[in-house]
mmCIF file of C-alpha atoms in Angstrom:
data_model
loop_
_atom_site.group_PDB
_atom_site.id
_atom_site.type_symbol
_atom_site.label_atom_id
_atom_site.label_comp_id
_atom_site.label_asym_id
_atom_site.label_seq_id
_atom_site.Cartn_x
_atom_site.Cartn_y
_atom_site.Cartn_z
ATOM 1 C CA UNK R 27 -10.914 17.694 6.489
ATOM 2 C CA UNK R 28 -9.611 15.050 4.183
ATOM 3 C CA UNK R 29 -6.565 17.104 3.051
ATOM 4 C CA UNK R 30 -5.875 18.168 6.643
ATOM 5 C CA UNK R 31 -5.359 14.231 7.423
ATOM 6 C CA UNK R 32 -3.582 13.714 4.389
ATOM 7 C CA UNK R 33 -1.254 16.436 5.786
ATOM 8 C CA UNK R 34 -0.965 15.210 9.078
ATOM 9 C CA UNK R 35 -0.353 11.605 8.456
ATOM 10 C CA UNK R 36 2.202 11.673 5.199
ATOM 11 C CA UNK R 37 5.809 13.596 5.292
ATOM 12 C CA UNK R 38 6.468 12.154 1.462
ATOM 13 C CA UNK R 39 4.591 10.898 -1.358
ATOM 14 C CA UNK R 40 4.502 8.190 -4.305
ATOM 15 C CA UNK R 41 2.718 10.317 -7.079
ATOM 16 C CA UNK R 42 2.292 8.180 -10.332
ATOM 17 C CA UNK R 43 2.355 9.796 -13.421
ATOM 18 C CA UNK R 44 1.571 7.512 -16.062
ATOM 19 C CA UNK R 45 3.481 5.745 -18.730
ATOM 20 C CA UNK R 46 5.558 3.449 -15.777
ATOM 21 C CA UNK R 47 6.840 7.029 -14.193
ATOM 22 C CA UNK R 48 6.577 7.045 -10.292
ATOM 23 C CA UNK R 49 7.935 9.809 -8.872
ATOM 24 C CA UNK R 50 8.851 10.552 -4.982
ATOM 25 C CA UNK R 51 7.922 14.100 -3.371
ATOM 26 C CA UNK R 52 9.146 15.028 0.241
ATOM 27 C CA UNK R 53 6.467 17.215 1.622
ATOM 28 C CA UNK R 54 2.927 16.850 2.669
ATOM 29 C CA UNK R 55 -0.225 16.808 0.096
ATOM 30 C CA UNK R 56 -0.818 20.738 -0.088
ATOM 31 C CA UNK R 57 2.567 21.199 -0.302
ATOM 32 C CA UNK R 58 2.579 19.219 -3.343
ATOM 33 C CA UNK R 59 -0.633 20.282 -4.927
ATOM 34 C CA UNK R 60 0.787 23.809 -4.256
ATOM 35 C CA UNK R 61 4.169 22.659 -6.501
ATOM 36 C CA UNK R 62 2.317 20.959 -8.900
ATOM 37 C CA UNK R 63 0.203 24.447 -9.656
ATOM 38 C CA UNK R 64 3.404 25.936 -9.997
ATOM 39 C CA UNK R 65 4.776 23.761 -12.012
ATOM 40 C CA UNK R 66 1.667 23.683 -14.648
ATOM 41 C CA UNK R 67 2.238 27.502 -14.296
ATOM 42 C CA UNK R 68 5.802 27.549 -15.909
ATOM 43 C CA UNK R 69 4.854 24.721 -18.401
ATOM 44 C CA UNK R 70 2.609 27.114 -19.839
ATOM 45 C CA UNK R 71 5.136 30.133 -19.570
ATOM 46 C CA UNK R 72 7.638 28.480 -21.504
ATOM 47 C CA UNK R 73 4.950 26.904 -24.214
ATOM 48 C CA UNK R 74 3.901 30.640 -24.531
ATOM 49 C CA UNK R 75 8.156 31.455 -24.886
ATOM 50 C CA UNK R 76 8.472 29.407 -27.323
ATOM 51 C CA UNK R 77 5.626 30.290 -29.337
ATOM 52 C CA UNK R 78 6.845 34.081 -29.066
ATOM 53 C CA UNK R 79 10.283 33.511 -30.069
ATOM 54 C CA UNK R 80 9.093 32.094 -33.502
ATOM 55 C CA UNK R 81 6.128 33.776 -34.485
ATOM 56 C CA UNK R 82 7.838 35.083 -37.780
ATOM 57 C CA UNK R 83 7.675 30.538 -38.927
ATOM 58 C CA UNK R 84 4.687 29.281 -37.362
ATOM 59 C CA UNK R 85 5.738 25.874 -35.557
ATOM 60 C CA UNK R 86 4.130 23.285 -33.486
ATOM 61 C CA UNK R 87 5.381 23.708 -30.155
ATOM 62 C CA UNK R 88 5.258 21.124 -27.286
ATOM 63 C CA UNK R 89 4.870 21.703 -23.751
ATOM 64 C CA UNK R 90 7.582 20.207 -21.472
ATOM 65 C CA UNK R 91 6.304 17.230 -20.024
ATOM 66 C CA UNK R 92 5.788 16.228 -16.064
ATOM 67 C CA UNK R 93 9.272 14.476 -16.253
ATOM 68 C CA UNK R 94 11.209 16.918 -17.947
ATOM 69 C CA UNK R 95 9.968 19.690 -15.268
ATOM 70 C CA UNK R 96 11.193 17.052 -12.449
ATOM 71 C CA UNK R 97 10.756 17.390 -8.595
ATOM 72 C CA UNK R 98 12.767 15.458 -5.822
ATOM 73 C CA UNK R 99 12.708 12.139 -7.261
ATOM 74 C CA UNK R 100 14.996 9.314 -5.550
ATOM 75 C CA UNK R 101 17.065 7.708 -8.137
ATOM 76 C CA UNK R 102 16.106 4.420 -6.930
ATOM 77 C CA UNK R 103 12.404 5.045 -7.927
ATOM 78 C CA UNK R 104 12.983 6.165 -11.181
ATOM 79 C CA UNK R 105 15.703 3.506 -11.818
ATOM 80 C CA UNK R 106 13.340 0.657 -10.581
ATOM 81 C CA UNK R 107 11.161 2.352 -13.205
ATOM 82 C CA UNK R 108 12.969 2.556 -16.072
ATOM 83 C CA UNK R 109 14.691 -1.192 -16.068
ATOM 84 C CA UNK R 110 10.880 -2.120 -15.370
ATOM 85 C CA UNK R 111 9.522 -1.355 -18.776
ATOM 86 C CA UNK R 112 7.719 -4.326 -20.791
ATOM 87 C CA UNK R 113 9.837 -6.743 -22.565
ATOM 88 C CA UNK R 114 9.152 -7.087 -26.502
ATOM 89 C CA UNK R 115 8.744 -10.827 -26.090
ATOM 90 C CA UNK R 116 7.225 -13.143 -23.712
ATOM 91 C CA UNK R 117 9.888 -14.808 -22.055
ATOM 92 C CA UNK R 118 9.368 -18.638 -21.703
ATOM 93 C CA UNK R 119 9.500 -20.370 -18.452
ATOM 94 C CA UNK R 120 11.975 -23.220 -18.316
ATOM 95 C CA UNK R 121 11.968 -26.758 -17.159
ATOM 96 C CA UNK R 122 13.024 -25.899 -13.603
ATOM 97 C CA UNK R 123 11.203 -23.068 -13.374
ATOM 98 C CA UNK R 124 8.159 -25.043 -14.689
ATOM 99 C CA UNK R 125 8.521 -27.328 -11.605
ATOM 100 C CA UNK R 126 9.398 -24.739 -9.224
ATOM 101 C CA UNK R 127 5.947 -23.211 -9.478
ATOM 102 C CA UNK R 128 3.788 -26.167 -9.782
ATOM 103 C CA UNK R 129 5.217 -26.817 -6.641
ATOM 104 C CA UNK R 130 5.469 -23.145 -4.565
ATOM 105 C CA UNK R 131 1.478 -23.055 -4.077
ATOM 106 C CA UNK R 132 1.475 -26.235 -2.516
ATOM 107 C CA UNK R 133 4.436 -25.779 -0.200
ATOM 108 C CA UNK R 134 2.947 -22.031 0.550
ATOM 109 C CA UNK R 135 -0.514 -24.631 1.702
ATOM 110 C CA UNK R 136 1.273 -27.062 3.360
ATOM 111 C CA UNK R 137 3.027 -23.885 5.613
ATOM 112 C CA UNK R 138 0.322 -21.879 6.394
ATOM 113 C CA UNK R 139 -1.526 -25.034 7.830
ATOM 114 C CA UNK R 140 1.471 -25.677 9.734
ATOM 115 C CA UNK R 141 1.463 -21.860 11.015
ATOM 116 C CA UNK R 142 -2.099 -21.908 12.108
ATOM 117 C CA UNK R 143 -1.455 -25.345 13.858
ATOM 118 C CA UNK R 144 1.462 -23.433 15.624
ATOM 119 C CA UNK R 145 -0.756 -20.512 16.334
ATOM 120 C CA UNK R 146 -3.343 -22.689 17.818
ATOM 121 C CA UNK R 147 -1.145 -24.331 20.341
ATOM 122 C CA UNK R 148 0.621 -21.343 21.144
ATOM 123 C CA UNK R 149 -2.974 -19.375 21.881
ATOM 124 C CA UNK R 150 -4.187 -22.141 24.345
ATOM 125 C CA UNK R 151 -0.781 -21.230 26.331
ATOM 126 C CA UNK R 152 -0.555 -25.123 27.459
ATOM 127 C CA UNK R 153 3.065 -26.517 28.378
ATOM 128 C CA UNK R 154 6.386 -25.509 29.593
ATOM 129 C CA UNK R 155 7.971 -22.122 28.908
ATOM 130 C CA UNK R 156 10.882 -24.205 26.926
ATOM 131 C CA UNK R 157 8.173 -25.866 24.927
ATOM 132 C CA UNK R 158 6.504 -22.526 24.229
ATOM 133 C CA UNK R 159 9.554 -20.603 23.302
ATOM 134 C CA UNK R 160 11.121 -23.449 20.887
ATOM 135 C CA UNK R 161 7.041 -23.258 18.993
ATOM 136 C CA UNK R 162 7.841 -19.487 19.053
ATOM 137 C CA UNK R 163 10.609 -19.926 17.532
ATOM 138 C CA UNK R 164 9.416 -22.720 15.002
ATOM 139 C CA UNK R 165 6.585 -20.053 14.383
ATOM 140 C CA UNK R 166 9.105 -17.662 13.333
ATOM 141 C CA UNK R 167 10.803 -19.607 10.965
ATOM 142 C CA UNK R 168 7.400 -20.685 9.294
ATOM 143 C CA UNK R 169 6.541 -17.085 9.037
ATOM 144 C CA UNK R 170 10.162 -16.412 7.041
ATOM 145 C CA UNK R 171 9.667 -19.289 4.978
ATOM 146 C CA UNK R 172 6.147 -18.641 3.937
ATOM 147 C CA UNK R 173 7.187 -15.227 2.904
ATOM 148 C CA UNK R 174 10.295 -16.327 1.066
ATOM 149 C CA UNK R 175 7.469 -18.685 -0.764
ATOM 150 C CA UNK R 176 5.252 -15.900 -1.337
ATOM 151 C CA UNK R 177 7.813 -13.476 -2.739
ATOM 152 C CA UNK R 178 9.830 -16.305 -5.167
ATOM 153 C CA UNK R 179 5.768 -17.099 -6.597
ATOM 154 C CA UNK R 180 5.179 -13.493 -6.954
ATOM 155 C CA UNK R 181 8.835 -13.164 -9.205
ATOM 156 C CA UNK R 182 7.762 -15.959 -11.320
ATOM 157 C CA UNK R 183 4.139 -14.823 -11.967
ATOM 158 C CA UNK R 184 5.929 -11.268 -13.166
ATOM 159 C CA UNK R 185 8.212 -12.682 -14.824
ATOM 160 C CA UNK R 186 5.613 -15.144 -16.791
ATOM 161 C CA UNK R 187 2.152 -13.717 -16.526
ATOM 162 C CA UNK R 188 1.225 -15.529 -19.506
ATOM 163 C CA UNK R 189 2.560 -19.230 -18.081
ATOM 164 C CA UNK R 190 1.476 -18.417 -14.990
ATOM 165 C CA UNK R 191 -2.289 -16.764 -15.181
ATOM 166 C CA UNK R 192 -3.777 -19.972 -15.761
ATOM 167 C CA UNK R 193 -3.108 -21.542 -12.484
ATOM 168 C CA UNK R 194 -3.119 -18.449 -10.169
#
């Protein structure tokens, strides 16, 4: 029953391969077990090819891998994938940066108090319609800025895990 969910509820997929590889199939979950069958079916075929075609000079023969067999990836995946392998060397936050983020988790605070203050008044419904559509509004805006907040501390915390694990 779990796989006939899975079916019904997903028209593509995010399968992750290991080593940073994400790949994107369009189809439902059988349909890509089915492929995936398949497609450790002619990995094995061609191993057993290869093996065949020198058999006179015995030679260690690899399988193709998972990405060299491919399926309907989206170019965007894989690129987002590649250009997000591990740097070599730490990189060092600098002075602004330094700043910036001792500051974002206090702003992201001071926000979210001011959203649930908004919320509050909004909930007991008290006031003028003006009044209630201009805190709708300021709402909004405190909703757009906390996520702006959220998503610059999230860069910085990628981008410095080592700088940045202490304080999270």
């Amino acid at each position: 029953h779990d796989r006939a969910f899975l079916d019904a509820v997903t028209s593509h997929l995010f399968v992750f391969e290991g080593d940073g590889l994400v790949r994107n199939f369009e189809g439902s979950f059988s349909e890509f077990v089915e492929f995936d069958k398949q497609r450790e079916k002619d990995a094995a075929a061609a191993t057993t090819t290869l093996a065949r075609q020198s058999s006179s000079t015995p030679v260690l023969t690899e399988a193709p891998s998972k990405k060299d067999l491919g399926f309907s990836a989206t170019a965007g995946v894989e690129a987002a994938v590649a250009t997000a392998a591990p740097a070599k060397k730490a990189a060092k936050m600098n002075n602004k940066e330094r700043l910036e983020w001792k500051g974002l988790q206090g702003k992201i605070d001071k926000l979210t108090k001011q959203r649930e203050n908004l919320d509050s008044k909004l909930t007991k419904g008290d006031g003028e319609y003006e009044e209630l559509a201009k805190m709708t509004e300021e709402l909004a805006a405190v909703n757009d800025e906390i996520e702006n907040r959220e998503m610059r501390w999230l860069e910085l915390a990628e981008l410095f895990p080592e700088e940045t694990a202490a304080t999270r």
